[in-house]
Short mmCIF file of C-alpha atoms in Angstrom, two decimals:
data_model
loop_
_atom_site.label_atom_id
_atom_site.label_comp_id
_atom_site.label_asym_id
_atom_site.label_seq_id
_atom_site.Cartn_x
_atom_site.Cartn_y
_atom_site.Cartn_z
CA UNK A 1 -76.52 11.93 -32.55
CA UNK A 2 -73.27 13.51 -33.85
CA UNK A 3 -71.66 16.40 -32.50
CA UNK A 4 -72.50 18.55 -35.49
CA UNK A 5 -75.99 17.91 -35.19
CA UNK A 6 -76.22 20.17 -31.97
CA UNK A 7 -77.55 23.03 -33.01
CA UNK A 8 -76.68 26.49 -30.76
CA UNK A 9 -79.76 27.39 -29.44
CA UNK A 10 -79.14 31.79 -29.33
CA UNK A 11 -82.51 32.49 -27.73
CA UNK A 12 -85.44 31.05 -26.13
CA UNK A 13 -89.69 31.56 -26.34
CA UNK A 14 -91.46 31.90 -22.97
CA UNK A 15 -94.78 30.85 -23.50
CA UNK A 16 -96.27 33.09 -20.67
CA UNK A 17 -99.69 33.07 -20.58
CA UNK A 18 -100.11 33.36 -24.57
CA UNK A 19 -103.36 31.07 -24.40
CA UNK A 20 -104.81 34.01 -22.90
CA UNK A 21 -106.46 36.89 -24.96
CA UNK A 22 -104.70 39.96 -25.20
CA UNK A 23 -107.23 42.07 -23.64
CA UNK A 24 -107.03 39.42 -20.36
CA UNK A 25 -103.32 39.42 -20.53
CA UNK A 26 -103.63 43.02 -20.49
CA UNK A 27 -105.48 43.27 -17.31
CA UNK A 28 -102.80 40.55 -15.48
CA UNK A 29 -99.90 43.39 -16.63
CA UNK A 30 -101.61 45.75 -14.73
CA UNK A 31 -102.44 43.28 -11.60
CA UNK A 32 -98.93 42.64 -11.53
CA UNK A 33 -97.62 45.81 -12.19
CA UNK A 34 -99.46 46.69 -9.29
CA UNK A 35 -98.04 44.06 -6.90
CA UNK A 36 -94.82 44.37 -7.76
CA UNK A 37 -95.05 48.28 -7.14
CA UNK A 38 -96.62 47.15 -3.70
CA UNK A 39 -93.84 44.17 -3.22
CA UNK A 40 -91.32 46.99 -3.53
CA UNK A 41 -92.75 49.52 -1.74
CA UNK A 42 -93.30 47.50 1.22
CA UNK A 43 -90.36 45.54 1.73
CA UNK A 44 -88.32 48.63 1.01
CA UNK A 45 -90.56 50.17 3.96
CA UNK A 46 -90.08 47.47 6.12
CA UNK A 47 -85.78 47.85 5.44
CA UNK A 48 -86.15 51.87 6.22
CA UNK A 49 -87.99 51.26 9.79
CA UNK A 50 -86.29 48.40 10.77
CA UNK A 51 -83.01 50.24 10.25
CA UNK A 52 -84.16 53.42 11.42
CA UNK A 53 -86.03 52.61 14.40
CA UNK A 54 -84.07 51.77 17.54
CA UNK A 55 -86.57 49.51 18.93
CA UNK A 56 -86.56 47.03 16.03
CA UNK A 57 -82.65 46.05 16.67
CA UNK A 58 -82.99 42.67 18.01
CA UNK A 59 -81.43 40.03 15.69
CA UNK A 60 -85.52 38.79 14.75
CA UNK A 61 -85.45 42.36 12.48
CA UNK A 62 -82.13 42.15 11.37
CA UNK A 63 -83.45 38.85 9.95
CA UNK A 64 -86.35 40.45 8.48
CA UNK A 65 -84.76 42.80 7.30
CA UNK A 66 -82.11 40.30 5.11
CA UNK A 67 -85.78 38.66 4.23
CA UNK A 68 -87.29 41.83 2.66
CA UNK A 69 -83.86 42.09 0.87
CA UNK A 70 -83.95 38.92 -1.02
CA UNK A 71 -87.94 39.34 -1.60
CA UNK A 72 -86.68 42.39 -3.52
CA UNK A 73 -84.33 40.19 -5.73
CA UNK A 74 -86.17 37.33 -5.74
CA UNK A 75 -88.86 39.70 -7.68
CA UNK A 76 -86.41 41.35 -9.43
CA UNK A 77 -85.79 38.55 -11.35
CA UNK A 78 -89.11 37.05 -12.33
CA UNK A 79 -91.14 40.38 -12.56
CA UNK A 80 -90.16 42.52 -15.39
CA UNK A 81 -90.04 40.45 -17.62
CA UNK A 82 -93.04 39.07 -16.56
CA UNK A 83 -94.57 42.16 -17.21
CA UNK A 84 -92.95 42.50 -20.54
CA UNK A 85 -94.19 39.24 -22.33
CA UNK A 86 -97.58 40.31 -21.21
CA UNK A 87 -97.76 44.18 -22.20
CA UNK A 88 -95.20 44.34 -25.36
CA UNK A 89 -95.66 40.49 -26.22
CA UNK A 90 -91.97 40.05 -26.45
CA UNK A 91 -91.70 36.62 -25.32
CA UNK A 92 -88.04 36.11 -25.87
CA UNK A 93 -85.09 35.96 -24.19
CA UNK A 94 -81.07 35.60 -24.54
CA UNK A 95 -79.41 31.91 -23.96
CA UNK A 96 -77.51 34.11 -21.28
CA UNK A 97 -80.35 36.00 -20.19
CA UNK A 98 -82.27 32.66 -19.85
CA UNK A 99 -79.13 31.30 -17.43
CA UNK A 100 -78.92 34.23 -15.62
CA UNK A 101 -82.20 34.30 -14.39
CA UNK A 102 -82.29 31.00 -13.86
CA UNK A 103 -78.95 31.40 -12.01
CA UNK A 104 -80.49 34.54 -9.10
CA UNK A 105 -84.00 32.58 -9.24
CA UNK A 106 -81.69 29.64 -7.50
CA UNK A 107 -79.95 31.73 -5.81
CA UNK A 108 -82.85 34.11 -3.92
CA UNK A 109 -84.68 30.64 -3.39
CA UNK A 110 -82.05 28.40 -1.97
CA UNK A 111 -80.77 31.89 0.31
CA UNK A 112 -84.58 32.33 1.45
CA UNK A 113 -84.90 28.67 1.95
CA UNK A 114 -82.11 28.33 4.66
CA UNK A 115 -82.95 32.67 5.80
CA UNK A 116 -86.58 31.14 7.37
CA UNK A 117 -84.75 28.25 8.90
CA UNK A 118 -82.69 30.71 10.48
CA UNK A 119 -85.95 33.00 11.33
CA UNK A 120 -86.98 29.97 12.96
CA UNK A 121 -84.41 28.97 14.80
CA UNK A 122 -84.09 32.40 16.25
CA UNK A 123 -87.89 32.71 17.53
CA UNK A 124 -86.63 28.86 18.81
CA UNK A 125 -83.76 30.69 21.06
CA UNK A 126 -85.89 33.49 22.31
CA UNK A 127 -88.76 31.68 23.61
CA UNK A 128 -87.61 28.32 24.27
CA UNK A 129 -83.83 29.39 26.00
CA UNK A 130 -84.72 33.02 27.01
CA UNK A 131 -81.96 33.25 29.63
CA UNK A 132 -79.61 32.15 27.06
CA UNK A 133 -80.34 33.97 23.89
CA UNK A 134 -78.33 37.25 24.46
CA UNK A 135 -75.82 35.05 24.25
CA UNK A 136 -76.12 32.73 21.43
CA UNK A 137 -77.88 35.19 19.25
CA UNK A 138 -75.02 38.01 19.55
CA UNK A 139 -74.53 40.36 17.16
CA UNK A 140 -71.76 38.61 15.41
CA UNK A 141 -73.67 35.45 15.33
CA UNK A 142 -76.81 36.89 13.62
CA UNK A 143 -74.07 38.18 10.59
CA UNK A 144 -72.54 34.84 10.38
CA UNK A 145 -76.34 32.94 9.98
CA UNK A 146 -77.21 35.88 7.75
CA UNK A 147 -74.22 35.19 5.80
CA UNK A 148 -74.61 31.56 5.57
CA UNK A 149 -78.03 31.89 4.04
CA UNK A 150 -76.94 34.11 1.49
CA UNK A 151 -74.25 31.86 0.91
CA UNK A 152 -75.69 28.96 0.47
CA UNK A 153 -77.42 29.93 -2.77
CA UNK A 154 -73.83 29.82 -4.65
CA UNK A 155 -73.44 26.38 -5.05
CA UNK A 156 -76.67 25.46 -5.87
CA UNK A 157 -76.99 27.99 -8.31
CA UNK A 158 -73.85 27.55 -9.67
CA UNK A 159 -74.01 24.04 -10.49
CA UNK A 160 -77.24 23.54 -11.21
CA UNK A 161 -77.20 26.65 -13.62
CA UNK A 162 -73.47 25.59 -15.29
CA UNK A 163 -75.24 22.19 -15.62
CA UNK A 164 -78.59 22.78 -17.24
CA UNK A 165 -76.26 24.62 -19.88
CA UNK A 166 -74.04 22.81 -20.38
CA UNK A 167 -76.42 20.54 -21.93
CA UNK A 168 -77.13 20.22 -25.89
CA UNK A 169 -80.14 22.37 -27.16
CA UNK A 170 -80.92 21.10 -30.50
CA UNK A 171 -84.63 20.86 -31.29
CA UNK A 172 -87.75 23.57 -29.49
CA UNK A 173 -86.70 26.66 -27.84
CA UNK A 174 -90.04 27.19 -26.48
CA UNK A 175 -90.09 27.18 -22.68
CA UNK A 176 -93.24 26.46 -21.40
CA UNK A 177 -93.61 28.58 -18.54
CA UNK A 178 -93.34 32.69 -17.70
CA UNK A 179 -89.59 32.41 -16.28
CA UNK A 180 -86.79 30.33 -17.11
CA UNK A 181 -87.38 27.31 -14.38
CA UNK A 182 -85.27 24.20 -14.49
CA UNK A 183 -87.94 21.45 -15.48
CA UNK A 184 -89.47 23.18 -18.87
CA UNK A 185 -85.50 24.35 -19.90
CA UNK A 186 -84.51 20.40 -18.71
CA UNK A 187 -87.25 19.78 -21.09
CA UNK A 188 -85.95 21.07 -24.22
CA UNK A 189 -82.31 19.22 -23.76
CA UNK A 190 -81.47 16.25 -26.82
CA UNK A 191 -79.93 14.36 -23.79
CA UNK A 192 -79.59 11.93 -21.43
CA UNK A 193 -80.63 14.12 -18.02
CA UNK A 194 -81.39 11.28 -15.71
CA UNK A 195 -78.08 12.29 -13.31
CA UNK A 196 -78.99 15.73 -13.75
CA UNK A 197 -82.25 14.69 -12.11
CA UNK A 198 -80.86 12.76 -9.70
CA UNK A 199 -79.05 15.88 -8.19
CA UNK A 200 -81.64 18.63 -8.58
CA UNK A 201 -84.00 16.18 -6.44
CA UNK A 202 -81.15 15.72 -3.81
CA UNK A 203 -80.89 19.87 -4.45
CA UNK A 204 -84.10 20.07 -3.64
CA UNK A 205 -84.62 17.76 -0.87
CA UNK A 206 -81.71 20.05 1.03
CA UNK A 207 -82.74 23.20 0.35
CA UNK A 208 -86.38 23.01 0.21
CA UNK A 209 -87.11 20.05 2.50
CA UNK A 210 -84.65 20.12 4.87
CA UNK A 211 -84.71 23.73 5.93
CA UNK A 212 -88.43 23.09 5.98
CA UNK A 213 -88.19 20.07 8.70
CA UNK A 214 -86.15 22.17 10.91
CA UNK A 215 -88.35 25.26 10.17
CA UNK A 216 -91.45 22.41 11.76
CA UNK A 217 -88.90 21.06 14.24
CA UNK A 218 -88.41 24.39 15.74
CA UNK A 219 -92.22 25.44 16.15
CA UNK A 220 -92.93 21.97 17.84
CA UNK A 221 -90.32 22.72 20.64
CA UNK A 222 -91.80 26.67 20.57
CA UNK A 223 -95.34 25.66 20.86
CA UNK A 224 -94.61 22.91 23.15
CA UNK A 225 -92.80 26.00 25.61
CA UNK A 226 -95.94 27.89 25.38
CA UNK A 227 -98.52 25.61 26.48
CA UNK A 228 -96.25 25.46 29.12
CA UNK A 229 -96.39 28.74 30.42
CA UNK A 230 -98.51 29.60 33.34
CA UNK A 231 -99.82 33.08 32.29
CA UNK A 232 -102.38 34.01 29.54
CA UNK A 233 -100.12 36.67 28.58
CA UNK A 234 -97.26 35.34 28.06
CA UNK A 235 -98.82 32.53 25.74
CA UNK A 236 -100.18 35.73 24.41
CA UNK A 237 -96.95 37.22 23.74
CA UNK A 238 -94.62 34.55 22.78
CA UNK A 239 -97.31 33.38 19.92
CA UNK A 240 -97.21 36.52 18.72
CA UNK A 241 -93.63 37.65 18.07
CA UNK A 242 -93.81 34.20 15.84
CA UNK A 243 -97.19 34.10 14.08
CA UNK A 244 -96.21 36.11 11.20
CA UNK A 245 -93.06 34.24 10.48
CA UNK A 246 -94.73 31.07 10.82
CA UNK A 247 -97.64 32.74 8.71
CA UNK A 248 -95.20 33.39 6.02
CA UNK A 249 -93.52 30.11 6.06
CA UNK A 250 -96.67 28.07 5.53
CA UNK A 251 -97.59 30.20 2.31
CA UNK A 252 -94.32 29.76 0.87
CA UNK A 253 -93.33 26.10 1.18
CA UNK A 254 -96.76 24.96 0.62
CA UNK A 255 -96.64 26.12 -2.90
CA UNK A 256 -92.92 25.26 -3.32
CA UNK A 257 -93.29 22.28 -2.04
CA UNK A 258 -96.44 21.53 -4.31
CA UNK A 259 -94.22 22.52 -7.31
CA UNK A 260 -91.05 20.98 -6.81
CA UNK A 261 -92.65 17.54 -4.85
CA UNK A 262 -95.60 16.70 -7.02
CA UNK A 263 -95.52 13.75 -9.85
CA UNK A 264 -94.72 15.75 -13.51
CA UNK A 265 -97.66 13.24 -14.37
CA UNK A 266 -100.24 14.69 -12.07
CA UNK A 267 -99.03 18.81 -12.98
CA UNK A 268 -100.13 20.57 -15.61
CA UNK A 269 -98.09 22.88 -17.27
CA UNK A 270 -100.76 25.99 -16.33
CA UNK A 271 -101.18 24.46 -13.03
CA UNK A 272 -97.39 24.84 -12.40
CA UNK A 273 -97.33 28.55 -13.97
CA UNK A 274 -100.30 29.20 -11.30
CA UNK A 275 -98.48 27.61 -8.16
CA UNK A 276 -95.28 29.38 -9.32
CA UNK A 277 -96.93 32.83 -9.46
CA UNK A 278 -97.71 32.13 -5.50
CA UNK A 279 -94.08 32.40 -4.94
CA UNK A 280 -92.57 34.44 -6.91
CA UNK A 281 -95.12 36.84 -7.39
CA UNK A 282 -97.56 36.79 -4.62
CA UNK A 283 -96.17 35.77 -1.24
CA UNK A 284 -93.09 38.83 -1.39
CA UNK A 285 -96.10 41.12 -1.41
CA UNK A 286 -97.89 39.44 1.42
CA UNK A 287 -94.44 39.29 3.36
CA UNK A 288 -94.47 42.60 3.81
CA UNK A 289 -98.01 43.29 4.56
CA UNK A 290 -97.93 39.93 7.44
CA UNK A 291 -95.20 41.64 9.39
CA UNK A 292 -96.67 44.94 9.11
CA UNK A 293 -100.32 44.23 10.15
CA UNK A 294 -99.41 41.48 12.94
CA UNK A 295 -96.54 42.99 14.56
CA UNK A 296 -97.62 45.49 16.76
CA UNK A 297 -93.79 46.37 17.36
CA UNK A 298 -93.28 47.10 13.83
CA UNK A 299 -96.87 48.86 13.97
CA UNK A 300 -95.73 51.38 16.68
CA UNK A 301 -91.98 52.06 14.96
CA UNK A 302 -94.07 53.12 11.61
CA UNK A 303 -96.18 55.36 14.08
CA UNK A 304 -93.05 56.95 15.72
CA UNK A 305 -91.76 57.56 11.99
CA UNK A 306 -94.51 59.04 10.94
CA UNK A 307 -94.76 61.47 13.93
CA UNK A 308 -91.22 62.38 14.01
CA UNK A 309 -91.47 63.11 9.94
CA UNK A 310 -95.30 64.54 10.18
CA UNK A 311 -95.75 66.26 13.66
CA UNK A 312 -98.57 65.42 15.82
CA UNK A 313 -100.16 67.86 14.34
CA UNK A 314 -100.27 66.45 11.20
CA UNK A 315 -101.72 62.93 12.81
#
């Protein structure tokens, strides 16, 4: 193939889910209008009484709240238009708007990836070295782990976005999927991508995987502590200030990990768009809603809110 034969591609198709009717397509707009209104709405919620609230300033809801901060990007940049292939079937999109979603959906995930490890590690401190954590888990050492996780989705959104297109586009511009994900855009490319592959798996393995086997390291060491301890309550306790967090990791990396793990052979193209709307659609609304419903700290701050802005009489 000759230089001149690589034609520019200036815009790509996003399939969506165009093998739908219109009429069902219509009714998953308004599904997902709906949970991204409640993704928003409760993750911004969960930012305003964590900050507000004075009892919810130990570094476990600083974290959370850096978590409901990325869920907000990290739906930012799927969602709308998401919602816009479905409702105004305009299923195209820019060669630069393709890479730059492409470029925060990296980003949010990679930052979120190593943000839970973190979590993790944290809940590890506090339950496991209790005498020590004021310590370790200062205030200047929470903003240097949160700023680590965001940092770490740079360079793997940087190269792995200035690689993908970088590549030749010179046959389909369809993209098989509702989002511009690596594998169906890798799957359009007139060349060789086998050392592409090689680094997203190695990509993927550290910021999917790895973070993950520390995330599992961590909770055998934490639930290892509590079957230790002597009391009912304080099994009670220490369980509980980690449930949700472990709660949310499991729904996340299980469909991640299902994605980005499983044979190309043994996934089906609708099967992927399904796992991928766990993800990216479904588990930043749950986020919210986990730490909500199972905290009670984070149950009583909302009450305090509400009676400071309300009145008891109001109640």
């Amino acid at each position: 193939m000759t230089w001149g034969n690589w034609t520019t591609v200036k815009e790509f198709i996003l399939t969506s889910f165009s093998s739908l009717s219109y009429e069902i397509q219509a009714l998953l707009f308004l599904l997902f209008l709906i949970i991204y209104l409640v993704t928003l709405l409760g993750n911004v919620l969960i930012i305003l009484v964590t900050t507000a609230d004075s009892a919810l300033q130990s570094p476990m809801y600083f974290f959370l709240r850096n978590l409901s901060f990325l869920e907000i990007g990290f739906n930012l940049v799927i969602v709308p238009k998401m919602l816009s292939t479905l409702i105004l079937q305009d299923k195209s999109i820019s060669f630069l708007g393709c890479a730059t979603q492409m470029y925060f959906f990296f980003f949010f995930g990679a930052a979120e990836c190593c943000l839970l490890a973190t979590m993790a590690y944290d809940r590890y401190m506090a339950i496991c070295d209790p005498l020590h954590y004021p310590i370790i888990m200062s205030c200047r050492s929470c903003a240097q782990l949160a700023a680590a996780s965001w940092f770490s989705g740079f360079p793997v959104a940087t190269v792995q976005t200035t690689w993908i297109f970088s590549f030749p586009f010179c046959g389909p511009n369809t993209v098989n999927h509702f989002f511009c994900d690596s594998p169906p855009v890798i799957a359009l490319v007139c060349a060789d991508t086998s050392l592409f592959e090689l680094e997203a798996l190695t990509a993927t393995v550290l910021f999917i995987l790895f973070p993950f086997l520390l995330i599992l390291g961590s909770y055998v060491r934490i639930l290892a502590t509590i079957f230790r301890m002597p009391s009912a309550e304080g099994k009670r306790k220490a369980f509980s200030t980690c449930s949700s967090h472990l709660l949310v990791v499991s729904l996340f990396y299980s469909t991640a990990i299902l994605t980005y793990f499983r044979p190309r052979s043994n996934t089906s193209p609708e099967n992927k768009k399904m796992l991928s709307l766990s993800y990216t659609v479904v588990t930043p609304m749950l986020n919210p809603i986990i730490y909500s419903l199972r905290n009670n700290e984070v149950k009583a701050a909302l009450r305090r809110i509400m009676h400071r802005t309300l009145g008891p009489q109001k109640l």
